[in-house]
Short mmCIF file of C-alpha atoms in Angstrom, two decimals:
data_model
loop_
_atom_site.label_atom_id
_atom_site.label_comp_id
_atom_site.label_asym_id
_atom_site.label_seq_id
_atom_site.Cartn_x
_atom_site.Cartn_y
_atom_site.Cartn_z
CA VAL A 18 7.13 21.38 27.08
CA THR A 19 4.04 23.48 27.53
CA ARG A 20 1.64 24.72 24.91
CA PRO A 21 2.50 28.29 23.88
CA SER A 22 0.16 31.12 24.81
CA PRO A 23 -1.38 33.41 22.16
CA LYS A 24 1.03 36.12 23.25
CA GLU A 25 4.02 33.85 22.71
CA ILE A 26 2.64 32.73 19.36
CA LYS A 27 2.36 36.35 18.24
CA ALA A 28 6.02 36.88 19.08
CA MET A 29 7.12 33.68 17.33
CA ALA A 30 5.08 34.53 14.24
CA ASN A 31 6.72 37.93 14.08
CA VAL A 32 10.17 36.36 14.22
CA ALA A 33 9.14 33.98 11.42
CA GLY A 34 8.13 36.95 9.29
CA LEU A 35 4.48 35.93 9.28
CA PRO A 36 2.81 38.23 11.79
CA VAL A 37 -0.66 37.31 13.05
CA ASP A 38 -3.28 39.24 15.01
CA ASP A 39 -4.66 38.34 18.45
CA GLU A 40 -7.59 36.39 17.07
CA VAL A 41 -5.43 34.20 14.82
CA ALA A 42 -2.89 33.67 17.62
CA THR A 43 -5.65 32.47 19.93
CA ARG A 44 -7.03 30.18 17.24
CA ILE A 45 -3.56 28.68 16.63
CA ALA A 46 -3.05 28.14 20.36
CA ASN A 47 -6.31 26.23 20.61
CA SER A 48 -5.67 24.24 17.45
CA ILE A 49 -2.08 23.07 18.01
CA GLY A 50 -2.26 23.02 21.80
CA PRO A 51 -3.42 19.38 22.02
CA ALA A 52 -0.36 18.27 20.03
CA PHE A 53 1.89 19.84 22.67
CA ASP A 54 -0.11 18.13 25.39
CA GLY A 55 0.13 14.79 23.58
CA PHE A 56 3.89 15.03 23.17
CA ALA A 57 4.55 16.40 26.66
CA HIS A 58 5.55 13.04 28.15
CA VAL A 59 8.25 12.54 25.52
CA ALA A 60 9.58 16.08 25.23
CA GLY A 61 12.75 16.65 27.22
CA THR A 62 13.28 12.96 27.94
CA LEU A 63 15.28 11.81 24.91
CA PRO A 64 18.86 10.51 25.32
CA PHE A 65 21.64 12.93 24.41
CA ASP A 66 23.11 10.82 21.58
CA LEU A 67 19.84 10.06 19.80
CA GLU A 68 19.93 11.16 16.16
CA PRO A 69 16.93 11.50 13.82
CA ALA A 70 18.63 9.04 11.44
CA THR A 71 18.00 6.30 14.00
CA PHE A 72 14.60 6.04 12.35
CA ASN A 73 16.14 4.89 9.06
CA ARG A 74 18.24 2.29 10.83
CA VAL A 75 15.26 0.89 12.73
CA GLN A 76 13.14 0.98 9.59
CA THR A 77 15.54 -1.24 7.66
CA THR A 78 16.17 -3.64 10.54
CA GLN A 79 14.44 -6.93 9.92
CA VAL A 80 12.32 -7.95 12.85
CA ALA A 81 11.45 -11.61 13.02
CA LYS A 82 8.04 -12.52 14.30
CA MET B 20 -15.84 -10.08 -18.67
CA SER B 21 -18.38 -7.26 -18.69
CA ALA B 22 -18.45 -6.74 -22.45
CA SER B 23 -21.25 -4.19 -22.25
CA GLU B 24 -19.46 -1.97 -19.72
CA PRO B 25 -15.73 -2.70 -19.50
CA ALA B 26 -15.29 0.18 -17.02
CA LEU B 27 -16.72 -2.18 -14.40
CA LEU B 28 -13.77 -4.56 -14.69
CA SER B 29 -10.90 -4.43 -12.24
CA LEU B 30 -7.55 -3.03 -13.36
CA THR B 31 -6.04 -6.50 -13.55
CA GLU B 32 -9.00 -7.81 -15.54
CA VAL B 33 -9.12 -4.96 -18.03
CA ALA B 34 -5.37 -5.04 -18.63
CA HIS B 35 -5.63 -8.74 -19.40
CA ALA B 36 -8.69 -8.23 -21.62
CA ILE B 37 -6.93 -5.54 -23.68
CA ALA B 38 -3.77 -7.62 -23.96
CA GLN B 39 -5.82 -10.59 -25.19
CA ARG B 40 -7.69 -8.26 -27.57
CA GLN B 41 -11.01 -9.27 -26.03
CA VAL B 42 -11.77 -5.57 -25.83
CA SER B 43 -10.06 -2.57 -27.40
CA SER B 44 -8.48 0.30 -25.55
CA ARG B 45 -10.95 2.61 -27.33
CA GLU B 46 -13.92 0.61 -26.04
CA VAL B 47 -12.51 0.67 -22.54
CA THR B 48 -11.69 4.38 -22.68
CA GLN B 49 -15.11 5.22 -24.11
CA SER B 50 -16.75 3.18 -21.36
CA CYS B 51 -14.88 5.21 -18.72
CA LEU B 52 -15.73 8.49 -20.48
CA ASP B 53 -19.41 7.52 -20.61
CA ARG B 54 -19.43 6.92 -16.88
CA ILE B 55 -17.49 10.15 -16.24
CA GLN B 56 -20.10 12.08 -18.20
CA GLN B 57 -22.85 10.45 -16.16
CA TRP B 58 -21.23 10.86 -12.74
CA GLN B 59 -19.10 14.00 -12.89
CA PRO B 60 -22.02 16.42 -12.34
CA ARG B 61 -22.91 14.50 -9.18
CA LEU B 62 -19.40 13.89 -7.81
CA ASN B 63 -17.08 16.67 -9.02
CA ALA B 64 -14.34 14.02 -8.91
CA PHE B 65 -12.38 15.19 -11.96
CA MET B 66 -10.30 18.33 -12.16
CA ALA B 67 -9.82 17.97 -15.92
CA ILE B 68 -11.38 15.57 -18.42
CA GLU B 69 -9.34 15.05 -21.58
CA ALA B 70 -11.72 12.93 -23.66
CA ASP B 71 -10.34 13.64 -27.14
CA ASP B 72 -6.72 13.11 -26.15
CA ALA B 73 -7.64 9.94 -24.28
CA LEU B 74 -9.47 8.47 -27.26
CA SER B 75 -6.61 9.37 -29.60
CA ALA B 76 -4.16 7.67 -27.27
CA ALA B 77 -6.46 4.66 -27.06
CA ASP B 78 -6.56 4.40 -30.87
CA ALA B 79 -2.78 4.57 -30.98
CA ALA B 80 -2.58 1.84 -28.33
CA ASP B 81 -4.95 -0.36 -30.33
CA ALA B 82 -2.98 0.21 -33.52
CA ALA B 83 0.28 -0.67 -31.78
CA LEU B 84 -1.22 -3.82 -30.29
CA ALA B 85 -2.54 -4.88 -33.69
CA LYS B 86 1.07 -4.81 -34.89
CA GLY B 87 2.14 -6.88 -31.90
CA ASN B 88 3.67 -3.96 -30.01
CA SER B 89 2.68 -3.78 -26.37
CA ARG B 90 4.18 -1.08 -24.17
CA GLY B 91 3.70 -3.08 -20.99
CA VAL B 92 1.29 -4.80 -18.65
CA LEU B 93 -1.07 -1.81 -18.60
CA HIS B 94 -1.03 -1.25 -22.34
CA GLY B 95 -4.00 0.89 -23.34
CA VAL B 96 -5.50 1.12 -19.84
CA PRO B 97 -6.96 4.59 -19.16
CA LEU B 98 -6.27 6.07 -15.72
CA ALA B 99 -6.59 9.40 -13.94
CA HIS B 100 -4.62 10.51 -10.89
CA LYS B 101 -4.70 13.02 -8.08
CA ASP B 102 -3.82 16.42 -9.55
CA MET B 103 -0.51 16.71 -7.74
CA TYR B 104 1.59 14.39 -9.91
CA TYR B 105 3.66 16.46 -12.26
CA ASP B 106 3.09 15.55 -15.89
CA ALA B 107 5.32 17.52 -18.27
CA GLY B 108 3.32 19.98 -20.33
CA LYS B 109 0.13 19.57 -18.28
CA VAL B 110 -1.45 21.98 -15.81
CA VAL B 111 -1.11 20.54 -12.31
CA THR B 112 -3.21 22.60 -9.91
CA CYS B 113 -2.46 20.73 -6.66
CA GLY B 114 -6.08 21.61 -5.87
CA SER B 115 -5.06 25.22 -5.37
CA LYS B 116 -5.72 28.69 -6.71
CA ILE B 117 -2.00 29.44 -6.46
CA ARG B 118 -1.18 26.74 -9.02
CA ARG B 119 -4.35 27.07 -11.08
CA ASP B 120 -2.37 27.66 -14.28
CA TRP B 121 0.95 26.08 -13.38
CA VAL B 122 2.38 23.83 -16.08
CA ALA B 123 4.70 21.04 -15.00
CA THR B 124 8.06 20.79 -16.74
CA SER B 125 8.86 17.26 -15.59
CA THR B 126 6.93 14.06 -14.93
CA ALA B 127 6.67 12.37 -11.55
CA THR B 128 8.63 9.12 -11.42
CA ALA B 129 5.66 7.10 -10.18
CA LEU B 130 3.48 8.46 -12.98
CA GLN B 131 6.19 7.91 -15.59
CA ARG B 132 6.56 4.29 -14.54
CA LEU B 133 2.83 3.75 -15.04
CA LYS B 134 3.04 5.48 -18.42
CA ASP B 135 5.97 3.26 -19.35
CA ALA B 136 3.71 0.29 -18.60
CA GLY B 137 1.28 1.59 -21.22
CA THR B 138 -1.35 3.63 -19.38
CA ILE B 139 -3.41 6.35 -21.03
CA ARG B 140 -4.31 9.67 -19.38
CA LEU B 141 -8.05 10.29 -18.88
CA GLY B 142 -7.52 13.64 -17.17
CA SER B 143 -6.75 14.61 -13.59
CA LEU B 144 -8.57 14.16 -10.31
CA GLN B 145 -9.73 16.63 -7.71
CA MET B 146 -8.04 16.87 -4.35
CA VAL B 147 -7.92 18.93 -1.18
CA GLU B 148 -5.94 22.15 -1.63
CA PHE B 149 -2.24 21.25 -1.47
CA ALA B 150 -3.29 17.86 -0.01
CA TYR B 151 -3.65 19.47 3.41
CA GLY B 152 -7.01 18.32 4.76
CA PRO B 153 -8.80 15.06 5.60
CA THR B 154 -12.34 15.64 4.33
CA GLY B 155 -12.51 16.51 0.62
CA HIS B 156 -13.63 20.12 0.91
CA ASN B 157 -12.05 22.51 -1.56
CA PRO B 158 -12.96 26.23 -1.58
CA HIS B 159 -11.53 26.79 -5.07
CA TYR B 160 -13.01 23.87 -7.01
CA GLY B 161 -15.85 22.69 -4.78
CA ALA B 162 -16.19 19.68 -2.53
CA VAL B 163 -15.96 16.21 -4.02
CA HIS B 164 -19.02 14.08 -3.29
CA ASN B 165 -19.17 10.51 -2.09
CA PRO B 166 -20.83 8.23 -4.67
CA TRP B 167 -22.45 6.25 -1.83
CA GLY B 168 -24.17 9.37 -0.46
CA TYR B 169 -23.78 12.69 -2.22
CA ASP B 170 -24.16 14.70 1.00
CA HIS B 171 -21.21 12.90 2.54
CA VAL B 172 -17.51 13.61 2.31
CA THR B 173 -15.16 11.40 0.33
CA GLY B 174 -12.34 11.83 2.78
CA GLY B 175 -9.16 13.56 1.79
CA SER B 176 -6.91 14.61 0.64
CA SER B 177 -7.15 12.15 -2.28
CA SER B 178 -10.84 13.00 -2.58
CA GLY B 179 -11.21 12.68 -6.35
CA SER B 180 -9.21 9.45 -6.35
CA GLY B 181 -11.54 7.80 -3.83
CA SER B 182 -14.70 9.05 -5.47
CA ALA B 183 -13.66 8.23 -9.04
CA VAL B 184 -12.40 4.73 -8.29
CA ALA B 185 -15.55 3.93 -6.29
CA ALA B 186 -17.83 5.09 -9.11
CA ARG B 187 -15.78 3.13 -11.68
CA LEU B 188 -14.68 6.22 -13.58
CA THR B 189 -11.05 5.09 -13.51
CA PHE B 190 -9.67 1.65 -12.79
CA ALA B 191 -7.25 3.03 -10.23
CA ALA B 192 -5.74 6.34 -9.21
CA LEU B 193 -2.62 7.58 -7.52
CA GLY B 194 -3.20 9.22 -4.19
CA SER B 195 -0.80 10.38 -1.51
CA ASP B 196 -0.83 9.67 2.21
CA THR B 197 0.84 12.05 4.67
CA GLY B 198 -1.68 11.84 7.52
CA GLY B 199 -4.22 9.36 6.13
CA SER B 200 -4.99 10.78 2.69
CA ILE B 201 -5.17 7.43 0.89
CA ARG B 202 -6.71 5.34 3.65
CA MET B 203 -9.50 7.76 4.54
CA PRO B 204 -10.91 8.14 1.01
CA ALA B 205 -10.56 4.38 0.61
CA HIS B 206 -12.52 3.83 3.82
CA PHE B 207 -15.20 6.44 3.13
CA CYS B 208 -15.67 5.49 -0.54
CA GLY B 209 -15.41 1.69 -0.28
CA VAL B 210 -12.24 1.10 -2.29
CA THR B 211 -8.85 -0.45 -1.60
CA GLY B 212 -6.00 1.93 -0.78
CA LEU B 213 -2.34 1.23 -0.12
CA LYS B 214 -0.25 3.59 2.00
CA ASN B 215 3.31 2.49 1.35
CA THR B 216 6.28 2.53 3.67
CA VAL B 217 8.12 5.85 3.60
CA GLY B 218 10.87 5.22 1.02
CA ARG B 219 9.13 2.48 -0.95
CA VAL B 220 7.92 4.57 -3.93
CA SER B 221 9.70 7.60 -5.34
CA ARG B 222 8.21 10.98 -4.48
CA ALA B 223 10.11 12.80 -7.23
CA GLY B 224 7.66 15.00 -9.12
CA ALA B 225 4.92 14.59 -6.54
CA MET B 226 3.84 17.82 -4.86
CA PRO B 227 5.49 17.89 -1.42
CA LEU B 228 3.62 18.41 1.84
CA SER B 229 5.94 16.87 4.45
CA GLN B 230 9.30 15.40 3.47
CA SER B 231 9.34 13.08 6.49
CA LEU B 232 5.82 11.73 6.06
CA ASP B 233 4.77 11.91 2.39
CA THR B 234 4.07 8.63 0.62
CA VAL B 235 2.84 7.83 -2.88
CA GLY B 236 0.36 5.00 -3.36
CA PRO B 237 -2.63 3.70 -5.26
CA LEU B 238 -6.36 3.56 -4.68
CA ALA B 239 -7.93 0.74 -6.67
CA ARG B 240 -10.77 -1.73 -6.54
CA THR B 241 -8.82 -4.70 -5.21
CA ALA B 242 -5.66 -5.62 -3.32
CA GLU B 243 -4.57 -7.45 -6.47
CA ASP B 244 -4.78 -4.18 -8.43
CA CYS B 245 -2.78 -2.37 -5.75
CA ALA B 246 -0.14 -5.10 -5.96
CA LEU B 247 0.10 -4.70 -9.72
CA LEU B 248 0.58 -0.94 -9.42
CA LEU B 249 3.06 -1.15 -6.57
CA GLY B 250 5.16 -3.62 -8.51
CA LEU B 251 5.39 -1.12 -11.35
CA MET B 252 6.15 1.94 -9.20
CA ALA B 253 8.36 0.68 -6.38
CA GLY B 254 12.12 0.76 -6.27
CA ALA B 255 15.10 3.08 -6.30
CA ASP B 256 15.01 6.35 -8.18
CA PRO B 257 18.04 8.61 -8.68
CA GLU B 258 15.65 11.57 -8.57
CA ASP B 259 14.60 10.69 -5.02
CA PRO B 260 17.50 9.74 -2.76
CA THR B 261 15.09 8.86 0.07
CA CYS B 262 13.70 6.00 -2.01
CA ILE B 263 15.09 2.64 -0.95
CA GLY B 264 16.61 0.29 -3.53
CA GLY B 265 17.28 -3.41 -3.36
CA SER B 266 15.31 -6.37 -4.61
CA LEU B 267 11.53 -6.19 -4.54
CA PRO B 268 9.11 -9.00 -3.76
CA ASP B 269 6.60 -10.20 -6.35
CA TYR B 270 3.58 -8.35 -4.97
CA THR B 271 1.12 -9.97 -7.35
CA ALA B 272 2.34 -13.45 -6.44
CA ALA B 273 1.86 -12.54 -2.78
CA THR B 274 -1.85 -11.90 -3.39
CA ARG B 275 -2.31 -15.53 -4.37
CA GLU B 276 -0.94 -16.91 -1.13
CA PRO B 277 -3.25 -18.22 1.59
CA ILE B 278 -3.16 -16.68 5.05
CA LYS B 279 -3.45 -19.85 7.06
CA GLY B 280 -0.96 -19.69 9.90
CA LEU B 281 -0.53 -15.92 9.85
CA THR B 282 -1.22 -13.98 13.02
CA VAL B 283 -3.25 -10.78 13.02
CA GLY B 284 -3.28 -8.50 16.06
CA ILE B 285 -6.25 -6.47 17.20
CA PRO B 286 -5.21 -3.51 19.36
CA SER B 287 -6.44 -3.75 22.91
CA ALA B 288 -7.02 0.01 23.18
CA PHE B 289 -7.13 3.30 21.26
CA TYR B 290 -8.23 1.85 17.88
CA VAL B 291 -11.16 0.08 19.53
CA ASP B 292 -12.20 2.94 21.78
CA ASP B 293 -15.19 5.16 21.05
CA LEU B 294 -16.13 3.36 17.83
CA ASP B 295 -19.40 3.97 16.08
CA PRO B 296 -21.47 0.77 16.55
CA ASP B 297 -21.41 0.07 12.80
CA VAL B 298 -17.62 0.30 12.72
CA ALA B 299 -17.33 -1.95 15.78
CA ARG B 300 -19.63 -4.48 14.13
CA VAL B 301 -17.59 -4.47 10.92
CA LEU B 302 -14.33 -4.91 12.85
CA GLU B 303 -15.78 -7.95 14.56
CA ALA B 304 -17.08 -9.40 11.29
CA THR B 305 -13.73 -8.82 9.57
CA THR B 306 -11.95 -10.61 12.39
CA ALA B 307 -14.29 -13.56 11.94
CA VAL B 308 -13.55 -13.75 8.20
CA LEU B 309 -9.80 -13.75 8.78
CA LYS B 310 -10.20 -16.50 11.36
CA GLY B 311 -12.28 -18.42 8.87
CA GLU B 312 -9.40 -18.23 6.40
CA GLY B 313 -7.06 -19.76 8.92
CA ALA B 314 -5.42 -16.71 10.43
CA ARG B 315 -4.83 -16.61 14.14
CA VAL B 316 -6.27 -13.45 15.69
CA VAL B 317 -4.84 -12.19 18.97
CA GLN B 318 -5.03 -9.05 21.02
CA VAL B 319 -1.98 -6.79 20.86
CA GLU B 320 -1.00 -4.03 23.25
CA LEU B 321 0.49 -1.07 21.40
CA PRO B 322 2.48 1.84 22.86
CA ASP B 323 0.58 5.08 23.54
CA GLN B 324 -0.81 6.06 20.14
CA ARG B 325 -1.80 9.56 21.30
CA GLN B 326 1.85 10.51 21.55
CA LEU B 327 2.42 9.30 17.98
CA THR B 328 -0.56 11.33 16.77
CA ALA B 329 0.79 14.43 18.47
CA ALA B 330 4.26 13.92 17.04
CA CYS B 331 2.79 13.47 13.57
CA GLN B 332 0.87 16.73 13.88
CA ILE B 333 4.01 18.63 14.86
CA VAL B 334 6.16 17.20 12.04
CA LEU B 335 3.46 17.74 9.43
CA ALA B 336 2.64 21.29 10.49
CA VAL B 337 6.24 22.49 10.50
CA GLU B 338 7.32 20.82 7.28
CA ALA B 339 4.21 21.96 5.39
CA ALA B 340 4.68 25.55 6.52
CA ALA B 341 8.34 25.47 5.51
CA PHE B 342 7.34 24.43 1.97
CA HIS B 343 4.65 27.11 1.85
CA LYS B 344 6.37 29.99 3.62
CA ARG B 345 7.04 32.06 0.51
CA TRP B 346 3.42 31.90 -0.61
CA MET B 347 2.22 32.49 2.98
CA ILE B 348 4.11 35.78 2.85
CA GLU B 349 3.35 36.77 -0.73
CA ARG B 350 -0.10 35.29 -1.41
CA PRO B 351 -1.92 34.52 1.85
CA GLY B 352 -5.23 35.58 0.35
CA ASP B 353 -4.98 32.92 -2.34
CA TYR B 354 -5.22 30.07 0.16
CA GLY B 355 -8.54 28.70 1.28
CA PRO B 356 -9.22 29.50 4.95
CA GLN B 357 -8.86 25.88 6.18
CA VAL B 358 -5.46 25.33 4.63
CA LEU B 359 -4.10 28.73 5.67
CA MET B 360 -5.22 27.99 9.23
CA ARG B 361 -3.43 24.65 9.22
CA LEU B 362 -0.27 26.19 7.80
CA GLN B 363 -0.33 28.94 10.43
CA ASN B 364 -0.38 26.32 13.19
CA ALA B 365 3.33 25.77 12.60
CA LEU B 366 4.05 29.29 13.84
CA ALA B 367 3.46 28.05 17.39
CA ILE B 368 5.99 25.23 17.22
CA PRO B 369 9.59 25.91 18.35
CA ALA B 370 12.37 24.32 16.29
CA VAL B 371 13.46 22.31 19.33
CA SER B 372 10.04 20.67 19.60
CA TYR B 373 10.04 19.81 15.90
CA LEU B 374 13.49 18.25 16.10
CA GLU B 375 12.53 16.30 19.20
CA THR B 376 9.67 14.70 17.28
CA LEU B 377 12.10 13.67 14.54
CA ARG B 378 14.62 12.32 17.06
CA TRP B 379 11.92 10.26 18.79
CA ARG B 380 10.80 8.59 15.56
CA GLY B 381 13.42 5.81 15.71
CA PRO B 382 12.72 4.75 19.31
CA ALA B 383 8.98 5.03 18.70
CA LEU B 384 9.23 2.71 15.69
CA ALA B 385 11.42 0.29 17.65
CA ALA B 386 8.83 0.23 20.44
CA HIS B 387 6.05 -0.47 17.95
CA LEU B 388 8.02 -3.30 16.33
CA ALA B 389 8.70 -4.82 19.74
CA ALA B 390 5.04 -4.58 20.71
CA THR B 391 3.96 -6.24 17.46
CA SER B 392 6.72 -8.83 17.31
CA GLY B 393 4.21 -11.62 17.89
CA VAL B 394 1.97 -10.74 14.96
CA ASP B 395 2.30 -10.44 11.19
CA ALA B 396 -0.02 -7.46 10.88
CA VAL B 397 -2.34 -5.30 12.97
CA LEU B 398 -6.00 -4.89 12.02
CA ALA B 399 -7.72 -1.64 13.02
CA PRO B 400 -10.45 0.69 11.80
CA VAL B 401 -9.33 3.52 9.52
CA ALA B 402 -11.60 5.90 11.40
CA PRO B 403 -14.05 5.49 14.27
CA VAL B 404 -16.94 6.54 12.02
CA ALA B 405 -18.14 6.26 8.44
CA ALA B 406 -18.19 9.35 6.21
CA PRO B 407 -19.64 12.43 7.94
CA THR B 408 -21.70 14.87 5.92
CA ILE B 409 -20.05 17.64 3.96
CA ALA B 410 -21.97 20.19 6.01
CA GLU B 411 -21.04 18.91 9.48
CA SER B 412 -17.32 18.77 8.62
CA ASP B 413 -17.14 22.17 6.94
CA VAL B 414 -14.80 24.32 9.05
CA GLY B 415 -16.18 27.84 9.28
CA ASN B 416 -19.76 26.78 8.66
CA SER B 417 -20.23 24.15 11.33
CA PRO B 418 -19.35 24.79 14.99
CA ASP B 419 -18.50 21.12 15.50
CA ALA B 420 -16.35 20.72 12.39
CA GLU B 421 -12.97 20.88 14.16
CA ALA B 422 -14.01 18.13 16.57
CA VAL B 423 -15.38 16.02 13.71
CA ILE B 424 -12.11 16.37 11.78
CA GLN B 425 -9.92 15.60 14.80
CA ARG B 426 -11.86 12.39 15.29
CA LEU B 427 -11.44 11.37 11.64
CA THR B 428 -7.64 11.44 11.66
CA ARG B 429 -7.09 9.78 15.01
CA PHE B 430 -6.38 6.30 13.67
CA THR B 431 -4.30 7.20 10.63
CA ARG B 432 -1.64 9.58 11.90
CA PRO B 433 0.29 7.12 14.11
CA VAL B 434 1.03 5.00 11.04
CA ASN B 435 2.36 8.05 9.18
CA TYR B 436 4.61 9.05 12.03
CA LEU B 437 6.08 5.54 12.16
CA GLY B 438 6.41 5.45 8.35
CA LEU B 439 4.70 2.06 8.24
CA PRO B 440 2.72 0.54 5.36
CA ALA B 441 -1.03 0.11 5.73
CA LEU B 442 -3.66 -1.31 3.42
CA SER B 443 -7.24 -0.07 3.68
CA ILE B 444 -9.81 -2.57 2.46
CA PRO B 445 -13.60 -2.32 2.20
CA CYS B 446 -15.05 -4.54 4.93
CA GLY B 447 -18.73 -3.69 5.15
CA PHE B 448 -21.41 -1.02 5.21
CA THR B 449 -23.27 0.96 7.82
CA ARG B 450 -26.99 0.48 8.26
CA SER B 451 -27.46 3.60 6.14
CA GLY B 452 -25.37 2.16 3.31
CA LEU B 453 -22.05 3.96 3.73
CA PRO B 454 -18.85 1.94 3.28
CA VAL B 455 -16.63 0.98 6.19
CA GLY B 456 -12.97 0.09 5.70
CA MET B 457 -10.34 -1.45 7.93
CA GLN B 458 -6.62 -0.91 7.78
CA LEU B 459 -4.03 -3.67 7.96
CA ILE B 460 -0.85 -2.20 9.39
CA GLY B 461 2.40 -4.00 8.65
CA ARG B 462 6.12 -3.82 9.25
CA SER B 463 8.33 -1.44 7.32
CA PHE B 464 8.65 -2.48 3.65
CA ASP B 465 6.36 -5.50 4.10
CA GLU B 466 3.56 -4.34 1.82
CA ALA B 467 3.48 -7.82 0.29
CA LEU B 468 2.10 -9.36 3.47
CA LEU B 469 -0.66 -6.76 3.71
CA LEU B 470 -1.60 -7.38 0.09
CA GLN B 471 -1.62 -11.11 0.78
CA ILE B 472 -4.07 -10.70 3.67
CA GLY B 473 -6.18 -8.16 1.80
CA ALA B 474 -6.47 -10.37 -1.27
CA ALA B 475 -7.36 -13.40 0.84
CA PHE B 476 -10.12 -11.38 2.50
CA GLN B 477 -11.40 -10.20 -0.88
CA ARG B 478 -11.50 -13.75 -2.25
CA VAL B 479 -14.20 -14.64 0.25
CA THR B 480 -16.06 -11.32 0.54
CA ASP B 481 -17.62 -9.02 -2.03
CA PHE B 482 -17.57 -5.59 -0.36
CA HIS B 483 -14.88 -4.45 -2.83
CA ALA B 484 -17.09 -5.53 -5.74
CA LYS B 485 -20.10 -3.43 -4.71
CA CYS B 486 -20.66 -0.55 -7.09
CA PRO B 487 -22.71 2.54 -6.23
CA GLU B 488 -25.66 3.34 -8.48
CA PRO B 489 -26.52 6.87 -9.64
CA LYS B 490 -29.40 8.33 -7.62
#
């Protein structure tokens, strides 16, 4: 995954029904960009069968020290 | 007991004193109101002060007790909470202009359970707009000030809760923690704050920010007080299907247990990197105290925490924007600039990326549990620094504010993403007199162990007992 460009953000915001101007799109790109960078090593690597509910199962699994 | 100023007692102490009729609820309530009158102009910690109603309720509590009727373990204890807990018939602003006059029609389960135990309402506490910010700034109602240094932030979003508990205006306060909003005010203001496991305490009737990350928890003066409150609030709730049922441990009993033989892990990286020298010193001193109490302290290697932080940011941004979308369309001008900017960040995140972060949560938690399988809890700073000034962290007025804020939330967000419990305890002060807290991070649903370690630490230290003086 790569961080979206201001131009892409403008298009996505329009689709969401919350249009933004160039300045706001650039600000958003700079603000959320590091989160994309941080998650880049995980994105696109997850196993096919992995469900979000796995979290609840792991959470309630007792782990002995 | 502090007969002259009962507001200085802990929650546990004052509840006992009222129950034993060593002090009346009216005396206690008046003591809190006196301190509120003294401090509120300096701190701006309260959103609403309901003195007459509080005193009337206190009189009713005293009259009931005189007849032998106690409502519960907190009978007649006055409290105030973050202004995001719905209380039927009361205005609940959520720190916003949009809900400035909104009257709740139901009462939050957590709040109701405290009321059922006998608490009295003092008023409501200030907060960051819609709980979406880590500093304590609020463009609609003004910044909340830190009682240890008025120019410094309280931390957010439970800004009023941290400030008011530190200044002894309320014995405890509900906060909420989605990205660090209980632990940061606890750290910056020198109080004890418990971020519960996701699913431990009902969120019904608490203003939502992120359904995957939101947690309800207390800020109080001691771990013992947090245990008392958690014991009252925790457990299944038909109004919140995400809340886990089953038997609950005796949290208060846990606080009396020694910690000899427990193992505490200190992260080998990330949480110890780039620390302010004061914070590094306090971490070292805290480690020494725990060792002195018989705990074994070892180094622990955690998975990459930067990935967890990033995932937390993505989940939080998308879920918050989904809650707010209608108002973002209809009333964008009624948001403060900081919160609107944060909400707009979600517009850059594709649905696939959001869902990937949710799918990764299980494996990420499993990896954390495997990495910490040799320890009972992890000890880490809440933030790499003590409270910055209000001016330097004011987005829009300080060029460095974004960087300052990013640094503040670095150590809290991984815990939120993993849904883990964490207890923030006061562990020292900087050379300039600002509090420094540390967080104990535990396994899912093992709040009792954190409270046990926190209480043991507080039995042999007095940082939690320090009270700021008006300047």
